[in-house]
Amino acid sequence: TLASLESFEEMPVMRTEQGREEFEQALEEGIRFRPQRSVARFEGNGRVRRVKMIGVKRTYDENGRFAPVFDESVTDEVEADLVILAIGQKPEFPFLRPEDGIELTPAGTVKIDRETLATTAPGVFAGGDAAFGPRNLIDAIANGKRAAQSIDDYLNEAPGEPAFWFRFEKIPTRRFDRRPDYDRVPRRPPPATDLERRTGISEVEHAYPAEEAKDQADRCLACHIQTIYDAEKCVLCNRCVDICPEHCLKLVPLDEIDLPAEQLEAAKAAAAEAGGELSAMLKDDEVCIRCGLCAIRCPTDAMTMEVLYYEQK
Ligand SMILES: Cc1cc2nc3c(=O)[nH]c(=O)nc-3n(C[C@H](O)[C@H](O)[C@H](O)COP(=O)(O)OP(=O)(O)OC[C@H]3O[C@@H](n4cnc5c(N)ncnc54)[C@H](O)[C@@H]3O)c2cc1C
Ligand code: SF4
Ligand code: SF4
């Protein structure tokens, strides 16, 4: 049985397609959910036997902040011989002594320079969840790399060469190609062990067969590829805006842009000098699917697709 403060709609797992898949799998495995419940007390005699719960009217306030409101008129209970609490995580540092000089933040994480990951004690570096609070694996791994570079700098008493750099490369428009339905390929869950064969904590999801893996990889929106706009070449024909299937481009008069007064005046002066009116190209990168249609349609090569390379030592 899984009890949660949140209603089904509020559960974080429901926010993503993958999460909803996992929720369905949990139902299939026989997990019973008790949403909108808060633990009131554990009962037992030397060993837990029962969890008593009360109702929860709501978990978040109107601003989306965690602010549960309980409802004691609703009571509920579950027989249990094992209770696993999943109520957030916080690092523990009982081994730190004041003379170590490693300060903590009010949130209880290690105080660090977010750029170098140096703690307040010279020569000691920290990263991952202990320094940033609960996050994810990829950030923790990136912190490991960053800290290694900082340690190298520290030991050599000088900043070394940058460990990574970026490079842009224009993709010739005629070569920019995606399979036609790449944005409609449905997500397929990976193959899983049959329900009756699942035991213990062994993995239940397996790798896709090669063909399906390739098919699923085609769903990638290639976020390392960007539309790059060259205002000097743009003739304001609006073709890119018209063709964009996601409506993420917009050409607007400069007056509609909320710019600091100084910048607006400078732009207007430049426009007057050039004898024309200034427009701005707006793009909502969050919804761009990197289809390349804007670049293909552009008559002057003002819109191009460019790939961002991340390179490191
Ligand atoms: C249930 C759960 C599911 C998650 N799922 C995902 C996921 O699907 N994808 C994802 O990206 N992230 C996920 N995360 C988050 C991810 O696991 C963490 O962000 C990541 O592991 C943090 O790495 P870290 O190296 O900072 O800390 P940890 O991985 O926690 O490593 C800290 C290590 O320090 C050791 N340690 C602690 N105290 C001491 C001590 N005094 N002396 C010596 N060693 C000590 C611990 O044993 C541990 O091995 C999940 C986290 C949880 C709890
Ligand atoms: S790449 Fe496609 S989705 Fe993105 S701005 Fe251009 S036309 Fe729109
Ligand atoms: S299609 Fe090219 S020239 Fe026309 S508005 Fe878009 S970027 Fe400018």
mmCIF file of N, CA and C in Angstrom, residues 25 127 295:
data_model
loop_
_atom_site.group_PDB
_atom_site.id
_atom_site.type_symbol
_atom_site.label_atom_id
_atom_site.label_comp_id
_atom_site.label_asym_id
_atom_site.label_seq_id
_atom_site.Cartn_x
_atom_site.Cartn_y
_atom_site.Cartn_z
ATOM 1 N N GLN A 25 2.186 0.468 -14.085
ATOM 2 C CA GLN A 25 2.915 -0.764 -13.749
ATOM 3 C C GLN A 25 2.747 -1.106 -12.273
ATOM 4 N N GLY A 127 30.073 18.270 -3.916
ATOM 5 C CA GLY A 127 29.086 18.379 -4.997
ATOM 6 C C GLY A 127 27.987 17.367 -4.762
ATOM 7 N N ALA A 295 14.416 27.218 -41.735
ATOM 8 C CA ALA A 295 15.672 27.435 -42.462
ATOM 9 C C ALA A 295 15.509 27.071 -43.935
#
